[in-house]
Short mmCIF file of C-alpha atoms in Angstrom, two decimals:
data_model
loop_
_atom_site.label_atom_id
_atom_site.label_comp_id
_atom_site.label_asym_id
_atom_site.label_seq_id
_atom_site.Cartn_x
_atom_site.Cartn_y
_atom_site.Cartn_z
CA UNK U 255 -8.05 -45.84 -44.42
CA UNK U 256 -10.20 -44.43 -41.65
CA UNK U 257 -7.57 -41.91 -40.65
CA UNK U 258 -6.96 -40.56 -44.14
CA UNK U 259 -8.85 -37.32 -43.55
CA UNK U 260 -7.05 -36.65 -40.26
CA UNK U 261 -3.66 -37.38 -41.81
CA UNK U 262 -4.19 -35.16 -44.81
CA UNK U 263 -5.61 -32.19 -42.94
CA UNK U 264 -3.03 -32.37 -40.15
CA UNK U 265 -0.07 -32.70 -42.51
CA UNK U 266 -1.46 -29.81 -44.53
CA UNK U 267 -1.87 -27.81 -41.31
CA UNK U 268 1.76 -28.38 -40.27
CA UNK U 269 3.04 -27.65 -43.76
CA UNK U 270 1.04 -24.43 -44.12
CA UNK U 271 2.10 -23.33 -40.64
CA UNK U 272 5.75 -23.73 -41.68
CA UNK U 273 5.03 -21.85 -44.90
CA UNK U 274 3.46 -19.00 -42.92
CA UNK U 275 6.52 -18.85 -40.69
CA UNK U 276 8.87 -18.54 -43.65
CA UNK U 277 9.23 -14.87 -44.32
CA UNK U 278 11.13 -13.10 -46.99
CA UNK U 279 12.51 -9.88 -45.66
CA UNK U 280 15.64 -7.78 -45.94
CA UNK U 281 17.76 -10.65 -44.64
CA UNK U 282 16.86 -12.90 -47.55
CA UNK U 283 17.33 -15.84 -45.32
CA UNK U 284 16.40 -18.60 -45.92
CA UNK U 285 17.32 -17.90 -49.48
CA UNK U 286 14.72 -18.28 -52.21
CA UNK U 287 13.96 -20.73 -53.82
CA UNK U 288 16.39 -23.46 -52.70
CA UNK U 289 16.41 -22.51 -49.01
CA UNK U 290 12.63 -22.42 -49.09
CA UNK U 291 12.42 -25.86 -50.68
CA UNK U 292 14.56 -27.28 -47.88
CA UNK U 293 12.54 -25.72 -45.09
CA UNK U 294 9.17 -26.48 -46.64
CA UNK U 295 10.12 -30.10 -46.95
CA UNK U 296 11.28 -30.14 -43.35
CA UNK U 297 7.93 -28.58 -42.46
CA UNK U 298 6.19 -31.37 -44.35
CA UNK U 299 8.16 -33.98 -42.39
CA UNK U 300 7.33 -32.18 -39.14
CA UNK U 301 3.67 -32.01 -40.10
CA UNK U 302 3.66 -35.71 -40.93
CA UNK U 303 5.19 -36.62 -37.59
CA UNK U 304 2.62 -34.53 -35.70
CA UNK U 305 -0.22 -35.95 -37.80
CA UNK U 306 0.71 -39.62 -37.54
CA UNK U 307 1.21 -39.59 -33.77
CA UNK U 308 -2.56 -39.33 -33.15
CA UNK U 309 -3.70 -42.35 -35.24
CA UNK U 310 -0.72 -44.32 -33.90
CA UNK U 311 -1.83 -43.60 -30.32
CA UNK U 312 -5.47 -44.44 -31.10
CA UNK U 313 -4.42 -47.77 -32.56
CA UNK U 314 -2.24 -48.47 -29.54
CA UNK U 315 0.89 -48.61 -31.67
CA UNK U 316 3.16 -47.29 -28.94
CA UNK U 317 6.35 -48.44 -30.63
CA UNK U 318 5.35 -46.31 -33.64
CA UNK U 319 4.82 -43.34 -31.32
CA UNK U 320 8.28 -43.86 -29.83
CA UNK U 321 9.81 -43.95 -33.28
CA UNK U 322 7.98 -40.78 -34.27
CA UNK U 323 9.27 -38.97 -31.20
CA UNK U 324 12.74 -40.23 -32.03
CA UNK U 325 12.32 -38.86 -35.54
CA UNK U 326 11.26 -35.50 -34.12
CA UNK U 327 14.53 -35.29 -32.22
CA UNK U 328 16.33 -35.35 -35.58
CA UNK U 329 15.28 -31.73 -36.05
CA UNK U 330 18.14 -30.84 -33.76
CA UNK U 331 20.28 -31.38 -36.82
CA UNK U 332 18.53 -28.42 -38.50
CA UNK U 333 20.21 -26.10 -36.05
CA UNK U 334 23.65 -27.57 -36.80
CA UNK U 335 23.12 -27.29 -40.54
CA UNK U 336 21.95 -23.68 -40.28
CA UNK U 337 24.87 -22.78 -38.06
CA UNK U 338 27.36 -24.38 -40.44
CA UNK U 339 25.85 -22.69 -43.49
CA UNK U 340 25.81 -19.26 -41.91
CA UNK U 341 29.30 -19.66 -40.45
CA UNK U 342 30.60 -20.71 -43.85
CA UNK U 343 29.04 -17.64 -45.45
CA UNK U 344 30.34 -15.32 -42.76
CA UNK U 345 33.61 -14.65 -44.59
CA UNK U 346 31.65 -13.29 -47.55
CA UNK U 347 29.86 -10.68 -45.45
CA UNK U 348 31.23 -7.15 -45.57
CA UNK U 349 29.96 -6.59 -42.03
CA UNK U 350 29.99 -9.82 -40.04
CA UNK U 351 26.81 -11.22 -38.47
CA UNK U 352 28.69 -12.47 -35.46
CA UNK U 353 28.35 -15.85 -33.78
CA UNK U 354 25.55 -14.75 -31.44
CA UNK U 355 23.31 -13.73 -34.34
CA UNK U 356 24.08 -16.95 -36.22
CA UNK U 357 23.24 -18.97 -33.13
CA UNK U 358 19.97 -17.06 -32.78
CA UNK U 359 18.95 -17.68 -36.40
CA UNK U 360 19.84 -21.38 -36.15
CA UNK U 361 17.74 -21.72 -33.00
CA UNK U 362 14.74 -20.06 -34.65
CA UNK U 363 14.88 -22.45 -37.59
CA UNK U 364 14.97 -25.47 -35.33
CA UNK U 365 12.11 -24.13 -33.20
CA UNK U 366 9.87 -23.44 -36.18
CA UNK U 367 9.87 -27.12 -37.12
CA UNK U 368 8.67 -27.99 -33.63
CA UNK U 369 5.92 -25.40 -34.00
CA UNK U 370 4.86 -27.11 -37.24
CA UNK U 371 4.70 -30.40 -35.33
CA UNK U 372 2.53 -28.81 -32.60
CA UNK U 373 0.14 -27.38 -35.16
CA UNK U 374 -0.17 -30.71 -37.01
CA UNK U 375 -0.66 -32.55 -33.72
CA UNK U 376 -3.44 -30.27 -32.52
CA UNK U 377 -5.19 -30.35 -35.89
CA UNK U 378 -5.04 -34.15 -35.84
CA UNK U 379 -6.43 -34.27 -32.29
CA UNK U 380 -9.25 -31.89 -33.24
CA UNK U 381 -10.03 -33.91 -36.32
CA UNK U 382 -10.27 -37.16 -34.36
CA UNK U 383 -12.38 -35.58 -31.62
CA UNK U 384 -14.90 -34.30 -34.17
CA UNK U 385 -15.16 -37.44 -36.28
CA UNK U 386 -18.97 -37.36 -36.29
CA UNK U 387 -19.28 -33.78 -37.45
CA UNK U 388 -19.04 -34.36 -41.19
CA UNK U 389 -17.77 -31.43 -43.22
CA UNK U 390 -17.83 -29.11 -40.22
CA UNK U 391 -14.76 -31.01 -39.11
CA UNK U 392 -12.74 -29.41 -41.90
CA UNK U 393 -13.76 -25.92 -40.89
CA UNK U 394 -13.04 -26.43 -37.18
CA UNK U 395 -9.66 -28.05 -37.96
CA UNK U 396 -8.81 -25.09 -40.17
CA UNK U 397 -9.73 -22.60 -37.44
CA UNK U 398 -7.71 -24.51 -34.83
CA UNK U 399 -4.70 -24.68 -37.14
CA UNK U 400 -4.81 -20.99 -38.02
CA UNK U 401 -5.39 -19.88 -34.42
CA UNK U 402 -2.60 -22.01 -33.05
CA UNK U 403 -0.17 -20.89 -35.76
CA UNK U 404 -0.93 -17.23 -35.16
CA UNK U 405 -0.68 -17.59 -31.37
CA UNK U 406 2.58 -19.57 -31.53
CA UNK U 407 4.16 -17.17 -33.99
CA UNK U 408 3.09 -14.24 -31.81
CA UNK U 409 4.55 -15.91 -28.73
CA UNK U 410 7.80 -16.68 -30.52
CA UNK U 411 8.28 -13.13 -31.73
CA UNK U 412 11.14 -11.50 -29.92
CA UNK U 413 11.64 -7.86 -29.07
CA UNK U 414 13.17 -5.27 -31.31
CA UNK U 415 15.62 -2.62 -30.21
CA UNK U 416 12.76 -0.09 -30.17
CA UNK U 417 11.05 -2.19 -27.48
CA UNK U 418 13.92 -1.96 -25.02
CA UNK U 419 15.54 1.36 -25.86
CA UNK U 420 15.05 4.77 -27.42
CA UNK U 421 17.06 5.57 -30.51
CA UNK U 422 18.02 9.13 -31.37
CA UNK U 423 20.22 10.83 -33.88
CA UNK U 424 23.31 12.44 -32.44
CA UNK U 425 26.36 14.39 -33.56
CA UNK U 426 29.91 13.21 -33.81
CA UNK U 427 33.11 15.20 -33.94
CA UNK U 428 36.78 14.66 -34.64
CA UNK U 429 39.37 15.24 -31.96
CA UNK U 430 42.49 14.95 -34.07
CA UNK U 431 42.08 11.55 -35.67
CA UNK U 432 39.62 10.25 -33.08
CA UNK U 433 35.92 10.13 -33.92
CA UNK U 434 34.00 10.93 -30.79
CA UNK U 435 30.28 10.53 -30.15
CA UNK U 436 29.24 12.21 -26.92
CA UNK U 437 32.10 11.23 -24.65
CA UNK U 438 32.80 7.88 -26.27
CA UNK U 439 35.75 7.45 -28.60
CA UNK U 440 34.51 5.37 -31.51
CA UNK U 441 37.67 4.81 -33.51
CA UNK U 442 40.88 6.32 -34.77
CA UNK U 443 40.62 7.40 -38.39
CA UNK U 444 44.16 8.09 -39.56
CA UNK U 445 43.61 9.23 -43.13
CA UNK U 446 42.46 12.82 -43.81
CA UNK U 447 40.48 11.63 -46.85
CA UNK U 448 38.59 9.10 -44.73
CA UNK U 449 37.84 11.79 -42.15
CA UNK U 450 36.41 13.94 -44.92
CA UNK U 451 34.10 11.11 -45.98
CA UNK U 452 32.90 10.78 -42.38
CA UNK U 453 32.24 14.51 -42.15
CA UNK U 454 30.27 14.50 -45.38
CA UNK U 455 28.31 11.27 -45.11
CA UNK U 456 28.66 9.92 -41.59
CA UNK U 457 25.65 9.14 -39.40
CA UNK U 458 25.65 8.65 -35.65
CA UNK U 459 22.94 7.51 -33.29
CA UNK U 460 22.61 6.88 -29.60
CA UNK U 461 20.66 3.92 -28.23
CA UNK U 462 19.46 4.65 -24.69
CA UNK U 463 18.33 1.55 -22.76
CA UNK U 464 14.94 1.79 -21.01
CA UNK U 465 16.11 0.19 -17.78
CA UNK U 466 18.71 -2.01 -16.11
CA UNK U 467 17.51 -5.14 -17.94
CA UNK U 468 17.80 -3.42 -21.30
CA UNK U 469 21.16 -2.01 -20.32
CA UNK U 470 22.52 -5.48 -19.57
CA UNK U 471 21.06 -6.84 -22.81
CA UNK U 472 22.60 -4.11 -24.92
CA UNK U 473 25.99 -4.70 -23.30
CA UNK U 474 26.24 -8.03 -25.11
CA UNK U 475 28.94 -8.03 -27.79
CA UNK U 476 26.86 -10.27 -30.04
CA UNK U 477 23.97 -7.82 -29.83
CA UNK U 478 26.28 -4.94 -30.73
CA UNK U 479 27.60 -6.83 -33.75
CA UNK U 480 24.07 -7.77 -34.77
CA UNK U 481 23.11 -4.08 -34.76
CA UNK U 482 26.09 -3.23 -36.99
CA UNK U 483 25.30 -6.09 -39.38
CA UNK U 484 21.56 -5.55 -39.61
CA UNK U 485 21.73 -1.79 -40.04
CA UNK U 486 24.30 -2.26 -42.82
CA UNK U 487 22.15 -4.83 -44.56
CA UNK U 488 19.06 -2.62 -44.32
CA UNK U 489 20.40 0.75 -45.45
CA UNK U 490 23.65 -0.23 -47.15
CA UNK U 491 27.17 0.61 -46.20
CA UNK U 492 29.64 2.92 -47.93
CA UNK U 493 32.71 0.75 -48.13
CA UNK U 494 34.70 -1.50 -50.37
CA UNK U 495 36.57 -4.65 -49.52
CA UNK U 496 39.45 -3.84 -47.22
CA UNK U 497 38.32 -0.32 -46.32
CA UNK U 498 38.33 -0.92 -42.63
CA UNK U 499 37.89 2.76 -41.80
CA UNK U 500 34.26 2.59 -42.87
CA UNK U 501 33.17 -0.49 -40.97
CA UNK U 502 30.09 0.43 -38.91
CA UNK U 503 31.02 0.89 -35.28
CA UNK U 504 28.92 0.13 -32.23
CA UNK U 505 30.51 1.22 -28.98
CA UNK U 506 29.25 1.33 -25.44
CA UNK U 507 29.31 4.24 -23.06
CA UNK U 508 30.20 2.46 -19.81
CA UNK U 509 28.99 5.24 -17.52
CA UNK U 510 25.33 5.11 -18.63
CA UNK U 511 25.20 1.87 -20.61
CA UNK U 512 24.02 3.49 -23.83
CA UNK U 513 25.26 2.33 -27.22
CA UNK U 514 26.63 4.62 -29.88
CA UNK U 515 26.38 3.67 -33.52
CA UNK U 516 28.55 5.32 -36.13
CA UNK U 517 28.51 4.43 -39.79
CA UNK U 518 28.93 5.76 -43.27
CA UNK U 519 25.75 4.69 -45.05
CA UNK U 520 25.57 4.38 -48.80
CA UNK U 521 22.82 7.03 -48.72
CA UNK U 522 22.77 9.60 -45.97
CA UNK U 523 19.17 9.20 -44.90
CA UNK U 524 18.72 9.93 -41.21
CA UNK U 525 15.16 8.64 -40.90
CA UNK U 526 16.07 5.34 -42.58
CA UNK U 527 19.13 5.00 -40.36
CA UNK U 528 17.11 5.41 -37.16
CA UNK U 529 14.34 3.12 -38.39
CA UNK U 530 16.91 0.45 -39.26
CA UNK U 531 18.39 0.52 -35.76
CA UNK U 532 14.92 0.35 -34.17
CA UNK U 533 14.06 -2.74 -36.19
CA UNK U 534 17.12 -4.77 -35.25
CA UNK U 535 15.95 -7.86 -33.35
CA UNK U 536 17.03 -8.33 -29.75
CA UNK U 537 18.98 -11.59 -29.78
CA UNK U 538 17.57 -14.30 -27.58
CA UNK U 539 21.06 -15.20 -26.41
CA UNK U 540 21.80 -11.59 -25.45
CA UNK U 541 18.82 -11.06 -23.15
CA UNK U 542 19.80 -10.52 -19.53
CA UNK U 543 17.47 -9.79 -16.64
CA UNK U 544 19.58 -8.59 -13.72
CA UNK U 545 16.45 -7.19 -12.05
CA UNK U 546 15.23 -10.71 -11.32
CA UNK U 547 18.18 -11.28 -9.02
CA UNK U 548 18.45 -9.95 -5.47
CA UNK U 549 21.81 -8.34 -6.19
CA UNK U 550 20.50 -6.74 -9.38
CA UNK U 551 17.61 -5.15 -7.49
CA UNK U 552 20.02 -3.74 -4.92
CA UNK U 553 22.09 -2.13 -7.65
CA UNK U 554 19.09 -0.53 -9.29
CA UNK O 48 46.52 -12.66 -32.62
CA UNK O 49 43.72 -10.80 -34.37
CA UNK O 50 45.28 -7.34 -34.56
CA UNK O 51 48.69 -6.63 -35.97
CA UNK O 52 50.73 -3.56 -36.89
CA UNK O 53 51.70 -4.09 -40.52
CA UNK O 54 53.68 -0.91 -41.06
CA UNK O 55 54.61 2.39 -39.47
CA UNK O 56 54.78 5.68 -41.37
CA UNK O 57 56.63 8.59 -39.82
CA UNK O 58 58.34 11.88 -40.57
CA UNK O 59 60.61 12.02 -37.56
CA UNK O 60 63.16 9.20 -37.43
CA UNK O 61 63.62 9.57 -33.69
CA UNK O 62 59.99 8.71 -33.00
CA UNK O 63 59.97 5.22 -34.45
CA UNK O 64 61.87 1.94 -34.31
CA UNK O 65 61.37 -1.75 -33.73
CA UNK O 66 60.11 -4.71 -35.70
CA UNK O 67 57.45 -3.43 -38.08
CA UNK O 68 58.46 -2.04 -41.49
CA UNK O 69 58.96 1.73 -41.23
CA UNK O 70 58.32 4.18 -44.07
CA UNK O 71 59.61 7.73 -43.84
CA UNK O 72 57.89 10.68 -45.44
CA UNK O 73 59.09 14.22 -46.07
CA UNK O 74 55.84 15.98 -45.20
CA UNK O 75 52.30 15.44 -43.95
CA UNK O 76 50.83 14.90 -47.43
CA UNK O 77 53.36 12.25 -48.33
CA UNK O 78 52.79 10.60 -44.97
CA UNK O 79 49.04 10.27 -45.60
CA UNK O 80 49.65 9.12 -49.16
CA UNK O 81 52.06 6.35 -48.15
CA UNK O 82 49.76 5.22 -45.35
CA UNK O 83 46.80 5.12 -47.73
CA UNK O 84 48.75 3.12 -50.31
CA UNK O 85 49.89 0.54 -47.81
CA UNK O 86 46.50 0.24 -46.14
CA UNK O 87 44.79 -0.40 -49.46
CA UNK O 88 47.30 -3.13 -50.30
CA UNK O 89 46.61 -4.96 -47.05
CA UNK O 90 42.97 -4.02 -46.57
CA UNK O 91 43.96 -2.56 -43.24
CA UNK O 92 43.07 0.56 -41.28
CA UNK O 93 45.25 3.63 -40.72
CA UNK O 94 45.47 5.02 -37.20
CA UNK O 95 47.04 8.33 -36.23
CA UNK O 96 49.16 8.48 -33.07
CA UNK O 97 48.95 12.30 -33.07
CA UNK O 98 52.72 12.69 -33.07
CA UNK O 99 53.33 12.58 -36.79
CA UNK O 100 53.28 8.79 -36.79
CA UNK O 101 50.68 6.69 -38.62
CA UNK O 102 50.34 2.98 -38.02
CA UNK O 103 48.67 0.55 -40.37
CA UNK O 104 46.78 -2.07 -38.43
CA UNK O 105 45.09 -5.21 -39.68
CA UNK O 106 41.94 -5.78 -37.62
#
């Protein structure tokens, strides 16, 4: 087995890269441990595909290479599975993720498997190039794998709300039954008791976009829903099943393009509330760049 | 249809009519109480029309 070393180190590289990309944070997704087991195994398969391509090419086994590339295309299914799982769980969420967020998560999970393949492939190539180097080969392969993983993960990291907008605390008031933030009517709260809860525990923030591109991005309904969902999952929401009055609201001020967030958090902590909004990811599917078009530049 | 009026609560009989169930109340407190009861049964929201009429809407 003259390729044994290459295979082992490249598969390990792909697998470890996938492990590094799995993160446990407030979203708890993928869930631990079963979700992790699934994705680590997929990472192992991805690593194997990336690793085996190099020896197959060197041996001139082009049909094997074709089959491996065909196998790699099966990772498309990962996105479908993730989408189905998250959509099925959507009805159990107090504050919905929204289809745009689900689509974004599914896309990330598919992409990470391809990254694992890239890492395994480059480690395998390095290993084969440095065949004569003895044990140094291990070290160089390790460095290549780590560097590539870090660079790819860095490149794949999307923006957060704090990167495209400024978030500030703001006041809200009641005009009769209407909750108003600035000049934007957020919702109609009909029950006096519910209005009292808002007055005691309500939090409101304004998200001001940094430019026309950010303004267009924030105008996406999926992005607005993602803000509501993520902030609720980070700082907790004061509501029970069926209490629709207390669903976090994200509304847009059409005249300036800013977003207003109003919610009743389980703990009234203003700093945590603002930090939660700042850390909401900007959805890949929500990003718009009107400034790259001729018409968009004219408007600006 | 994703939004629907489930019930209407009012004090003044001349202000309301039509297809949704209507509940009459004697005063403002009773009005809020009825609306709250119904909204909790359906898991719906109460909205105030500012004319003594509350509607219960399923979102």
